[in-house]
Amino acid sequence: MINNSNHQEIEREQAYVTSLYARLDRAKTRSAEQLDRAHLGPTTETDQAASERESFARLYSGRSSQLSTVERGLCFGRIDGIDRSHFYIGRIGLFDDEYEPLLIDWRAPVAQSFYRATAAAPLGVQRRRHIRLDGRRVVGVDDDLLDSTGLDDQARRSLTGEAALLASVSADRTGRMGEIVATIQAEQDQIVRSGLPGILVVQGGPGTGKTVVALHRAAYLLYSHREQLSRRGVLVVGPNSTFLRYIDQVLPSLGETDVVLSTVGDLYPGLSATADEAPAARRLKGDLLMAEVIARAVRLLRRDGVRQDLAPERLLSRLWAWPEFLEAVAPELDATERAALRRDPGAAWTPADVALLDEAAELVGDSEATVRERRRAKAAKASAEADHLEYTRGVVLSELASDRITLEPWEIEDFIGVMADRTRPRDEVTSTIAERAAADRTWQFGHVIVDEAQELSPMDWRMLMRRCPRRSMTLVGDLAQAGTETGVRSWAELLDGYAAGRWRTAELTVNYRTPSEIMAVAGDVLAAVDPELRPPTSVRSTGVRPLSRCVREADLVDAVAAAITAERERLGDGRLAVIVPRSRYRELAVSLGERVPGLAHGTGSEVLDAAAAVLDVDQVKGLEFDSVLIADPGTILRDSPRGRSDLYVAVTRATRRLGVITAGVLPTELQRLGSAAGEAGGDDAGGRG
C-alpha cells in the first residue's frame, strides 16, 4: 500500500521529471527545425541537392531518434550526497540554458556512485533513489539509505519504496532484452566501466547478466571514447540470429547506433551462411589444421597455373567436392574424416565455412563478387564527386552573375573548389558503419564484443582477430556452457597466442535470473560437467519447486502438449519455452504444433514474440523465459559429447518455473527434481517450477 509520504515523494519527482521532458521536447523541436532547413539547393531541387538534403536528414533524424528513445523513461535515479548535494541520473544528459546539468548521463564518471555505493562504502552518498516511470509518469520511488549521518526527521519521513532490482527481475519477460541502466549492480558496473585497451574476458554463470553487461559496456565505451570508436564502430558477435533479434533494441535504447550485430556466419561480405552440417564436419572445419590445409591448396593450384581463377569460394568448393584434391593437401585426415567433409558443388555454405573462406581470401584476395562491388562503389563515388562539382559550379556562377561580381578565372575555380568541399556529402553521413563494414571484409573495428565466446572454434578466432588487430575486445562467456567440441576450453590457451600480457579477466558471481530452487537442480548438472565448478549465487527464491514427470516414449508428445496448455494458463502474459533435443527438433516442433494452437517454432522473430515456442539448445543460449519445459532431457545428454553442458544451459533459462518431461527414466543429473503427481496438465505437472 502506498502511504501519504510515498504520494508526496512521487509528486515531487513528477514535477522535476515533467520539467526535464519539457526541455527534451524543445530539443526535439530544434532538431525538427534543423531537419526542415537541412538542404542546400534551390526550391526545385536537383538530384544533387536532394542527395545533400538526404545526407543532412540522416544526421538530424539520427539525433531525433536518439532523443525519442528516452520516452520509455528519461530519468531513473537520484543521488543525495552527505554534503546535501543531489543530482539526477538518466539515459542521456540534459543541461539548462547556462549549461548547468539538469540530468546526468548514466555513463558519466560522476554517476558511478549510483551503482557502486553501499552501506559499507557509501562513497559520499546518503540516499540513492530509484525512480520508476511509465512513459512520462512517475509511478514509484524506491530509496536505499546508505548513510544515516545527519539525516533529519523530514528526510527520514521521505524515505520510501522497495528494491528496484527485484521488481525488475520478477517482471514478465517481453520477448526482447531490455537495458538495465536503472538497476546495474556494483560488480556489473565495474566491468561496464573497465578501461578500453586490451582484451577483457567476463566469465559468469547463467543469469549473471553477461550479455546485458557487455552491451552496456559497448554504450559506455562509445560515450567515453567516442572520437576513437565512432569512425570504426563496435562489432557485437552473437551465437545465432534469434539471439541477435533478442538483443537488437538494447543499444538503440541507450542512444547508440554505431554498432554492428552479426553472427559468425555473416562475417564474410555478400554471404549469409546458415546451412546445417554434421558435427564431425563442423569439428574438422574449426580445427587450426585447416589454415595449413588451405595454404597448401593455394600453393598447389598456383603451381599448376589456375592463378586467374582462384577466388576463395571456388577454392573451398573444389576442396570439399574433389576427394583427390583434399587428400593431396590434407594427408593428416583419414578416409572417414575426408568423407565427412565431402560436399556437392553448389551446396549452401555453413557457418563453419566462413572462417575458411576468410582464410582463403587472405591468401588469394577477395571474391569476384566483392571485387566487383568495390569497383562499382569506387566508380559511383567518382561519378557523384563529378556531379557535385558540376552542380556547385552552376550555383556559384549563377550567384556571381546575379550579384554582378567579377573575379579572375583562377579565383572562381578556387572558390568553386572550396564550396564543393564544404557541401560535399561525407561517407560517414551518407552510409552507416554497418553498411560500410558489411561490404568490406578487411574492415577493422574499434572494439569487438563476443557473446557466448566459449562456442567459437580456433578458426573462428583467427578470422575475428583480423577484424580487431588492436586487440580491443570484450569476451563474455561461461566455459561450463560450451556445447561444441571445438569451443574454448581455457581462456589462457586461447588468448596467450594472440595477446600475451594484454588480456585480463573479470567474474560475475551473482545470478539475478534464476530462482534458488531451480539453481539447486542446475548445480547438480554443473557438478556432473565438472565437480570443481560452482554455480552463481541466486538473489531470490520463489518458493516453487521445479518438477518432473516420466512417461513412455509413445506418450511423450501428448504429455508435453498437455503441459504446455496448462502452463500457458498459469503464466498469463508470461512466456514459455519448450526446449527439445537438437536431433528431435523438427519432429517435436511439428508434432507439438499440431496439438497446441499458436505454438511457434523456427528461427524467425516469432519464437521471441509468441507466448510459447519450441526451441533447441543452440537457439536458447543467451535467452531467458518466464517458464521453461524441457522435453526428453535424456536425448539432450546423448546428442553431443558436451550433452551435460547443453542440459546445464537448458535448466537455467527460466526466471520463475521449470518442468521436465522425460521419456523413460529420469537422468541421474536431474534426480533432485520432485516427481509430479497426476496428469501432465494438472496443477502439479511438469512446469510447476
PDB file of N, CA and C in Angstrom, residues 494-577:
ATOM      1  N   LEU A 494      43.572 -19.865 -25.289  1.00  0.00           N
ATOM      2  CA  LEU A 494      43.126 -19.114 -26.460  1.00  0.00           C
ATOM      3  C   LEU A 494      43.903 -17.814 -26.637  1.00  0.00           C
ATOM      4  N   LEU A 495      44.021 -17.018 -25.571  1.00  0.00           N
ATOM      5  CA  LEU A 495      44.448 -15.629 -25.718  1.00  0.00           C
ATOM      6  C   LEU A 495      45.949 -15.400 -25.611  1.00  0.00           C
ATOM      7  N   ASP A 496      46.671 -16.290 -24.978  1.00  0.00           N
ATOM      8  CA  ASP A 496      48.113 -16.089 -24.881  1.00  0.00           C
ATOM      9  C   ASP A 496      48.771 -16.085 -26.259  1.00  0.00           C
ATOM     10  N   GLY A 497      48.154 -16.764 -27.211  1.00  0.00           N
ATOM     11  CA  GLY A 497      48.717 -16.783 -28.556  1.00  0.00           C
ATOM     12  C   GLY A 497      48.421 -15.534 -29.358  1.00  0.00           C
ATOM     13  N   TYR A 498      47.400 -14.767 -28.954  1.00  0.00           N
ATOM     14  CA  TYR A 498      47.010 -13.566 -29.699  1.00  0.00           C
ATOM     15  C   TYR A 498      47.348 -12.263 -28.974  1.00  0.00           C
ATOM     16  N   ALA A 499      47.322 -12.278 -27.652  1.00  0.00           N
ATOM     17  CA  ALA A 499      47.512 -11.029 -26.904  1.00  0.00           C
ATOM     18  C   ALA A 499      48.180 -11.323 -25.559  1.00  0.00           C
ATOM     19  N   ALA A 500      49.300 -11.972 -25.590  1.00  0.00           N
ATOM     20  CA  ALA A 500      50.008 -12.313 -24.355  1.00  0.00           C
ATOM     21  C   ALA A 500      50.294 -11.055 -23.538  1.00  0.00           C
ATOM     22  N   GLY A 501      49.895 -11.098 -22.273  1.00  0.00           N
ATOM     23  CA  GLY A 501      50.115  -9.959 -21.395  1.00  0.00           C
ATOM     24  C   GLY A 501      49.146  -8.814 -21.596  1.00  0.00           C
ATOM     25  N   ARG A 502      48.197  -8.964 -22.518  1.00  0.00           N
ATOM     26  CA  ARG A 502      47.266  -7.861 -22.816  1.00  0.00           C
ATOM     27  C   ARG A 502      45.815  -8.282 -22.615  1.00  0.00           C
ATOM     28  N   TRP A 503      45.601  -9.319 -21.816  1.00  0.00           N
ATOM     29  CA  TRP A 503      44.224  -9.695 -21.517  1.00  0.00           C
ATOM     30  C   TRP A 503      44.057  -9.893 -20.016  1.00  0.00           C
ATOM     31  N   ARG A 504      42.829  -9.701 -19.568  1.00  0.00           N
ATOM     32  CA  ARG A 504      42.520  -9.775 -18.149  1.00  0.00           C
ATOM     33  C   ARG A 504      41.136 -10.398 -17.990  1.00  0.00           C
ATOM     34  N   THR A 505      40.824 -10.836 -16.795  1.00  0.00           N
ATOM     35  CA  THR A 505      39.533 -11.474 -16.557  1.00  0.00           C
ATOM     36  C   THR A 505      38.759 -10.747 -15.466  1.00  0.00           C
ATOM     37  N   ALA A 506      37.458 -10.862 -15.552  1.00  0.00           N
ATOM     38  CA  ALA A 506      36.556 -10.404 -14.500  1.00  0.00           C
ATOM     39  C   ALA A 506      35.474 -11.466 -14.366  1.00  0.00           C
ATOM     40  N   GLU A 507      34.900 -11.583 -13.182  1.00  0.00           N
ATOM     41  CA  GLU A 507      33.917 -12.631 -12.965  1.00  0.00           C
ATOM     42  C   GLU A 507      32.637 -12.058 -12.390  1.00  0.00           C
ATOM     43  N   LEU A 508      31.515 -12.549 -12.914  1.00  0.00           N
ATOM     44  CA  LEU A 508      30.200 -12.228 -12.374  1.00  0.00           C
ATOM     45  C   LEU A 508      29.742 -13.421 -11.546  1.00  0.00           C
ATOM     46  N   THR A 509      29.376 -13.180 -10.299  1.00  0.00           N
ATOM     47  CA  THR A 509      29.113 -14.287  -9.374  1.00  0.00           C
ATOM     48  C   THR A 509      27.680 -14.360  -8.882  1.00  0.00           C
ATOM     49  N   VAL A 510      26.869 -13.345  -9.198  1.00  0.00           N
ATOM     50  CA  VAL A 510      25.506 -13.292  -8.673  1.00  0.00           C
ATOM     51  C   VAL A 510      24.507 -13.562  -9.787  1.00  0.00           C
ATOM     52  N   ASN A 511      23.603 -14.484  -9.530  1.00  0.00           N
ATOM     53  CA  ASN A 511      22.580 -14.856 -10.505  1.00  0.00           C
ATOM     54  C   ASN A 511      21.314 -14.048 -10.223  1.00  0.00           C
ATOM     55  N   TYR A 512      20.964 -13.171 -11.160  1.00  0.00           N
ATOM     56  CA  TYR A 512      19.773 -12.341 -10.996  1.00  0.00           C
ATOM     57  C   TYR A 512      18.555 -12.957 -11.671  1.00  0.00           C
ATOM     58  N   ARG A 513      18.763 -13.937 -12.553  1.00  0.00           N
ATOM     59  CA  ARG A 513      17.664 -14.504 -13.336  1.00  0.00           C
ATOM     60  C   ARG A 513      16.983 -15.682 -12.659  1.00  0.00           C
ATOM     61  N   THR A 514      17.785 -16.648 -12.225  1.00  0.00           N
ATOM     62  CA  THR A 514      17.243 -17.955 -11.883  1.00  0.00           C
ATOM     63  C   THR A 514      16.981 -18.090 -10.388  1.00  0.00           C
ATOM     64  N   PRO A 515      15.782 -18.476  -9.981  1.00  0.00           N
ATOM     65  CA  PRO A 515      15.487 -18.680  -8.556  1.00  0.00           C
ATOM     66  C   PRO A 515      16.360 -19.778  -7.958  1.00  0.00           C
ATOM     67  N   SER A 516      16.567 -19.715  -6.654  1.00  0.00           N
ATOM     68  CA  SER A 516      17.445 -20.679  -5.990  1.00  0.00           C
ATOM     69  C   SER A 516      16.922 -22.102  -6.113  1.00  0.00           C
ATOM     70  N   GLU A 517      15.596 -22.280  -6.197  1.00  0.00           N
ATOM     71  CA  GLU A 517      15.041 -23.625  -6.328  1.00  0.00           C
ATOM     72  C   GLU A 517      15.492 -24.289  -7.630  1.00  0.00           C
ATOM     73  N   ILE A 518      15.545 -23.508  -8.716  1.00  0.00           N
ATOM     74  CA  ILE A 518      15.986 -24.051  -9.999  1.00  0.00           C
ATOM     75  C   ILE A 518      17.505 -24.204 -10.022  1.00  0.00           C
ATOM     76  N   MET A 519      18.225 -23.267  -9.405  1.00  0.00           N
ATOM     77  CA  MET A 519      19.685 -23.346  -9.409  1.00  0.00           C
ATOM     78  C   MET A 519      20.202 -24.530  -8.598  1.00  0.00           C
ATOM     79  N   ALA A 520      19.405 -25.014  -7.648  1.00  0.00           N
ATOM     80  CA  ALA A 520      19.811 -26.214  -6.926  1.00  0.00           C
ATOM     81  C   ALA A 520      19.885 -27.398  -7.879  1.00  0.00           C
ATOM     82  N   VAL A 521      18.912 -27.486  -8.801  1.00  0.00           N
ATOM     83  CA  VAL A 521      18.928 -28.535  -9.819  1.00  0.00           C
ATOM     84  C   VAL A 521      20.089 -28.300 -10.780  1.00  0.00           C
ATOM     85  N   ALA A 522      20.268 -27.054 -11.208  1.00  0.00           N
ATOM     86  CA  ALA A 522      21.354 -26.730 -12.134  1.00  0.00           C
ATOM     87  C   ALA A 522      22.711 -27.047 -11.520  1.00  0.00           C
ATOM     88  N   GLY A 523      22.827 -26.863 -10.195  1.00  0.00           N
ATOM     89  CA  GLY A 523      24.090 -27.160  -9.528  1.00  0.00           C
ATOM     90  C   GLY A 523      24.472 -28.625  -9.646  1.00  0.00           C
ATOM     91  N   ASP A 524      23.478 -29.515  -9.605  1.00  0.00           N
ATOM     92  CA  ASP A 524      23.757 -30.943  -9.780  1.00  0.00           C
ATOM     93  C   ASP A 524      24.264 -31.230 -11.193  1.00  0.00           C
ATOM     94  N   VAL A 525      23.650 -30.585 -12.183  1.00  0.00           N
ATOM     95  CA  VAL A 525      24.090 -30.777 -13.561  1.00  0.00           C
ATOM     96  C   VAL A 525      25.498 -30.231 -13.740  1.00  0.00           C
ATOM     97  N   LEU A 526      25.776 -29.061 -13.148  1.00  0.00           N
ATOM     98  CA  LEU A 526      27.112 -28.463 -13.256  1.00  0.00           C
ATOM     99  C   LEU A 526      28.165 -29.358 -12.614  1.00  0.00           C
ATOM    100  N   ALA A 527      27.827 -29.982 -11.486  1.00  0.00           N
ATOM    101  CA  ALA A 527      28.773 -30.885 -10.827  1.00  0.00           C
ATOM    102  C   ALA A 527      29.108 -32.071 -11.714  1.00  0.00           C
ATOM    103  N   ALA A 528      28.140 -32.494 -12.535  1.00  0.00           N
ATOM    104  CA  ALA A 528      28.397 -33.584 -13.475  1.00  0.00           C
ATOM    105  C   ALA A 528      29.297 -33.117 -14.618  1.00  0.00           C
ATOM    106  N   VAL A 529      29.197 -31.824 -14.984  1.00  0.00           N
ATOM    107  CA  VAL A 529      30.082 -31.259 -16.010  1.00  0.00           C
ATOM    108  C   VAL A 529      31.508 -31.194 -15.484  1.00  0.00           C
ATOM    109  N   ASP A 530      31.661 -30.643 -14.277  1.00  0.00           N
ATOM    110  CA  ASP A 530      32.981 -30.505 -13.654  1.00  0.00           C
ATOM    111  C   ASP A 530      32.761 -30.335 -12.151  1.00  0.00           C
ATOM    112  N   PRO A 531      33.168 -31.313 -11.343  1.00  0.00           N
ATOM    113  CA  PRO A 531      32.934 -31.247  -9.895  1.00  0.00           C
ATOM    114  C   PRO A 531      33.561 -30.036  -9.219  1.00  0.00           C
ATOM    115  N   GLU A 532      34.547 -29.413  -9.845  1.00  0.00           N
ATOM    116  CA  GLU A 532      35.226 -28.279  -9.212  1.00  0.00           C
ATOM    117  C   GLU A 532      34.516 -26.949  -9.455  1.00  0.00           C
ATOM    118  N   LEU A 533      33.543 -26.939 -10.366  1.00  0.00           N
ATOM    119  CA  LEU A 533      32.838 -25.697 -10.685  1.00  0.00           C
ATOM    120  C   LEU A 533      31.721 -25.436  -9.686  1.00  0.00           C
ATOM    121  N   ARG A 534      31.451 -24.158  -9.430  1.00  0.00           N
ATOM    122  CA  ARG A 534      30.382 -23.769  -8.517  1.00  0.00           C
ATOM    123  C   ARG A 534      29.409 -22.843  -9.249  1.00  0.00           C
ATOM    124  N   PRO A 535      28.110 -23.050  -9.091  1.00  0.00           N
ATOM    125  CA  PRO A 535      27.135 -22.191  -9.769  1.00  0.00           C
ATOM    126  C   PRO A 535      27.088 -20.813  -9.120  1.00  0.00           C
ATOM    127  N   PRO A 536      26.637 -19.792  -9.854  1.00  0.00           N
ATOM    128  CA  PRO A 536      26.483 -18.460  -9.253  1.00  0.00           C
ATOM    129  C   PRO A 536      25.391 -18.465  -8.196  1.00  0.00           C
ATOM    130  N   THR A 537      25.475 -17.530  -7.268  1.00  0.00           N
ATOM    131  CA  THR A 537      24.523 -17.453  -6.160  1.00  0.00           C
ATOM    132  C   THR A 537      23.270 -16.699  -6.581  1.00  0.00           C
ATOM    133  N   SER A 538      22.113 -17.310  -6.392  1.00  0.00           N
ATOM    134  CA  SER A 538      20.846 -16.662  -6.741  1.00  0.00           C
ATOM    135  C   SER A 538      20.468 -15.625  -5.686  1.00  0.00           C
ATOM    136  N   VAL A 539      19.866 -14.516  -6.140  1.00  0.00           N
ATOM    137  CA  VAL A 539      19.494 -13.454  -5.210  1.00  0.00           C
ATOM    138  C   VAL A 539      18.065 -13.590  -4.714  1.00  0.00           C
ATOM    139  N   ARG A 540      17.316 -14.552  -5.261  1.00  0.00           N
ATOM    140  CA  ARG A 540      15.908 -14.635  -4.870  1.00  0.00           C
ATOM    141  C   ARG A 540      15.421 -16.076  -4.881  1.00  0.00           C
ATOM    142  N   SER A 541      14.295 -16.242  -4.188  1.00  0.00           N
ATOM    143  CA  SER A 541      13.630 -17.538  -4.121  1.00  0.00           C
ATOM    144  C   SER A 541      12.157 -17.330  -4.413  1.00  0.00           C
ATOM    145  N   THR A 542      11.558 -18.286  -5.118  1.00  0.00           N
ATOM    146  CA  THR A 542      10.123 -18.171  -5.436  1.00  0.00           C
ATOM    147  C   THR A 542       9.259 -19.077  -4.575  1.00  0.00           C
ATOM    148  N   GLY A 543       9.888 -20.050  -3.928  1.00  0.00           N
ATOM    149  CA  GLY A 543       9.119 -20.996  -3.140  1.00  0.00           C
ATOM    150  C   GLY A 543       8.429 -22.066  -3.972  1.00  0.00           C
ATOM    151  N   VAL A 544       8.713 -22.103  -5.267  1.00  0.00           N
ATOM    152  CA  VAL A 544       8.081 -23.070  -6.168  1.00  0.00           C
ATOM    153  C   VAL A 544       9.133 -24.073  -6.647  1.00  0.00           C
ATOM    154  N   ARG A 545       8.899 -25.359  -6.380  1.00  0.00           N
ATOM    155  CA  ARG A 545       9.866 -26.384  -6.760  1.00  0.00           C
ATOM    156  C   ARG A 545       9.736 -26.744  -8.232  1.00  0.00           C
ATOM    157  N   PRO A 546      10.855 -26.924  -8.933  1.00  0.00           N
ATOM    158  CA  PRO A 546      10.795 -27.487 -10.282  1.00  0.00           C
ATOM    159  C   PRO A 546      10.446 -28.972 -10.184  1.00  0.00           C
ATOM    160  N   LEU A 547       9.647 -29.457 -11.125  1.00  0.00           N
ATOM    161  CA  LEU A 547       9.161 -30.833 -11.059  1.00  0.00           C
ATOM    162  C   LEU A 547       9.411 -31.582 -12.354  1.00  0.00           C
ATOM    163  N   SER A 548       9.282 -32.906 -12.279  1.00  0.00           N
ATOM    164  CA  SER A 548       9.472 -33.734 -13.458  1.00  0.00           C
ATOM    165  C   SER A 548       8.346 -34.746 -13.572  1.00  0.00           C
ATOM    166  N   ARG A 549       8.218 -35.294 -14.767  1.00  0.00           N
ATOM    167  CA  ARG A 549       7.267 -36.380 -14.992  1.00  0.00           C
ATOM    168  C   ARG A 549       7.872 -37.361 -15.981  1.00  0.00           C
ATOM    169  N   CYS A 550       7.833 -38.639 -15.656  1.00  0.00           N
ATOM    170  CA  CYS A 550       8.337 -39.687 -16.530  1.00  0.00           C
ATOM    171  C   CYS A 550       7.163 -40.366 -17.243  1.00  0.00           C
ATOM    172  N   VAL A 551       7.274 -40.474 -18.555  1.00  0.00           N
ATOM    173  CA  VAL A 551       6.216 -41.103 -19.351  1.00  0.00           C
ATOM    174  C   VAL A 551       6.855 -42.081 -20.334  1.00  0.00           C
ATOM    175  N   ARG A 552       6.021 -42.890 -20.977  1.00  0.00           N
ATOM    176  CA  ARG A 552       6.517 -43.748 -22.044  1.00  0.00           C
ATOM    177  C   ARG A 552       6.824 -42.901 -23.272  1.00  0.00           C
ATOM    178  N   GLU A 553       7.759 -43.367 -24.105  1.00  0.00           N
ATOM    179  CA  GLU A 553       8.099 -42.650 -25.333  1.00  0.00           C
ATOM    180  C   GLU A 553       6.867 -42.395 -26.182  1.00  0.00           C
ATOM    181  N   ALA A 554       5.970 -43.363 -26.252  1.00  0.00           N
ATOM    182  CA  ALA A 554       4.769 -43.218 -27.073  1.00  0.00           C
ATOM    183  C   ALA A 554       3.852 -42.117 -26.569  1.00  0.00           C
ATOM    184  N   ASP A 555       3.972 -41.776 -25.279  1.00  0.00           N
ATOM    185  CA  ASP A 555       3.095 -40.760 -24.690  1.00  0.00           C
ATOM    186  C   ASP A 555       3.766 -39.398 -24.547  1.00  0.00           C
ATOM    187  N   LEU A 556       5.027 -39.284 -24.978  1.00  0.00           N
ATOM    188  CA  LEU A 556       5.793 -38.063 -24.725  1.00  0.00           C
ATOM    189  C   LEU A 556       5.135 -36.827 -25.331  1.00  0.00           C
ATOM    190  N   VAL A 557       4.788 -36.862 -26.609  1.00  0.00           N
ATOM    191  CA  VAL A 557       4.248 -35.685 -27.286  1.00  0.00           C
ATOM    192  C   VAL A 557       2.949 -35.238 -26.634  1.00  0.00           C
ATOM    193  N   ASP A 558       2.056 -36.186 -26.346  1.00  0.00           N
ATOM    194  CA  ASP A 558       0.781 -35.823 -25.721  1.00  0.00           C
ATOM    195  C   ASP A 558       0.997 -35.227 -24.334  1.00  0.00           C
ATOM    196  N   ALA A 559       1.942 -35.781 -23.573  1.00  0.00           N
ATOM    197  CA  ALA A 559       2.213 -35.264 -22.231  1.00  0.00           C
ATOM    198  C   ALA A 559       2.778 -33.849 -22.284  1.00  0.00           C
ATOM    199  N   VAL A 560       3.691 -33.614 -23.224  1.00  0.00           N
ATOM    200  CA  VAL A 560       4.279 -32.278 -23.364  1.00  0.00           C
ATOM    201  C   VAL A 560       3.225 -31.280 -23.820  1.00  0.00           C
ATOM    202  N   ALA A 561       2.380 -31.680 -24.771  1.00  0.00           N
ATOM    203  CA  ALA A 561       1.325 -30.783 -25.267  1.00  0.00           C
ATOM    204  C   ALA A 561       0.371 -30.385 -24.148  1.00  0.00           C
ATOM    205  N   ALA A 562      -0.006 -31.362 -23.316  1.00  0.00           N
ATOM    206  CA  ALA A 562      -0.906 -31.062 -22.200  1.00  0.00           C
ATOM    207  C   ALA A 562      -0.246 -30.118 -21.199  1.00  0.00           C
ATOM    208  N   ALA A 563       1.059 -30.322 -20.934  1.00  0.00           N
ATOM    209  CA  ALA A 563       1.778 -29.456 -20.002  1.00  0.00           C
ATOM    210  C   ALA A 563       1.892 -28.033 -20.540  1.00  0.00           C
ATOM    211  N   ILE A 564       2.083 -27.893 -21.866  1.00  0.00           N
ATOM    212  CA  ILE A 564       2.165 -26.558 -22.479  1.00  0.00           C
ATOM    213  C   ILE A 564       0.849 -25.811 -22.280  1.00  0.00           C
ATOM    214  N   THR A 565      -0.246 -26.488 -22.557  1.00  0.00           N
ATOM    215  CA  THR A 565      -1.571 -25.856 -22.427  1.00  0.00           C
ATOM    216  C   THR A 565      -1.818 -25.400 -20.998  1.00  0.00           C
ATOM    217  N   ALA A 566      -1.503 -26.266 -20.030  1.00  0.00           N
ATOM    218  CA  ALA A 566      -1.713 -25.916 -18.630  1.00  0.00           C
ATOM    219  C   ALA A 566      -0.813 -24.767 -18.191  1.00  0.00           C
ATOM    220  N   GLU A 567       0.436 -24.796 -18.635  1.00  0.00           N
ATOM    221  CA  GLU A 567       1.382 -23.758 -18.217  1.00  0.00           C
ATOM    222  C   GLU A 567       1.032 -22.407 -18.806  1.00  0.00           C
ATOM    223  N   ARG A 568       0.533 -22.379 -20.033  1.00  0.00           N
ATOM    224  CA  ARG A 568       0.128 -21.101 -20.634  1.00  0.00           C
ATOM    225  C   ARG A 568      -0.994 -20.460 -19.841  1.00  0.00           C
ATOM    226  N   GLU A 569      -1.897 -21.257 -19.307  1.00  0.00           N
ATOM    227  CA  GLU A 569      -2.984 -20.714 -18.490  1.00  0.00           C
ATOM    228  C   GLU A 569      -2.443 -20.118 -17.196  1.00  0.00           C
ATOM    229  N   ARG A 570      -1.441 -20.764 -16.614  1.00  0.00           N
ATOM    230  CA  ARG A 570      -0.863 -20.257 -15.362  1.00  0.00           C
ATOM    231  C   ARG A 570      -0.082 -18.953 -15.573  1.00  0.00           C
ATOM    232  N   LEU A 571       0.621 -18.855 -16.701  1.00  0.00           N
ATOM    233  CA  LEU A 571       1.560 -17.755 -16.910  1.00  0.00           C
ATOM    234  C   LEU A 571       0.898 -16.419 -17.170  1.00  0.00           C
ATOM    235  N   GLY A 572      -0.280 -16.419 -17.752  1.00  0.00           N
ATOM    236  CA  GLY A 572      -0.889 -15.155 -18.134  1.00  0.00           C
ATOM    237  C   GLY A 572      -0.124 -14.508 -19.268  1.00  0.00           C
ATOM    238  N   ASP A 573       0.512 -13.354 -18.993  1.00  0.00           N
ATOM    239  CA  ASP A 573       1.262 -12.634 -20.026  1.00  0.00           C
ATOM    240  C   ASP A 573       2.720 -13.091 -20.134  1.00  0.00           C
ATOM    241  N   GLY A 574       3.116 -14.057 -19.338  1.00  0.00           N
ATOM    242  CA  GLY A 574       4.494 -14.526 -19.384  1.00  0.00           C
ATOM    243  C   GLY A 574       4.782 -15.359 -20.623  1.00  0.00           C
ATOM    244  N   ARG A 575       6.060 -15.753 -20.786  1.00  0.00           N
ATOM    245  CA  ARG A 575       6.488 -16.507 -21.960  1.00  0.00           C
ATOM    246  C   ARG A 575       7.070 -17.857 -21.559  1.00  0.00           C
ATOM    247  N   LEU A 576       6.704 -18.857 -22.378  1.00  0.00           N
ATOM    248  CA  LEU A 576       7.102 -20.239 -22.140  1.00  0.00           C
ATOM    249  C   LEU A 576       7.997 -20.731 -23.264  1.00  0.00           C
ATOM    250  N   ALA A 577       9.101 -21.377 -22.894  1.00  0.00           N
ATOM    251  CA  ALA A 577       9.978 -22.030 -23.870  1.00  0.00           C
ATOM    252  C   ALA A 577       9.922 -23.530 -23.649  1.00  0.00           C
TER     253      ALA A 577
END
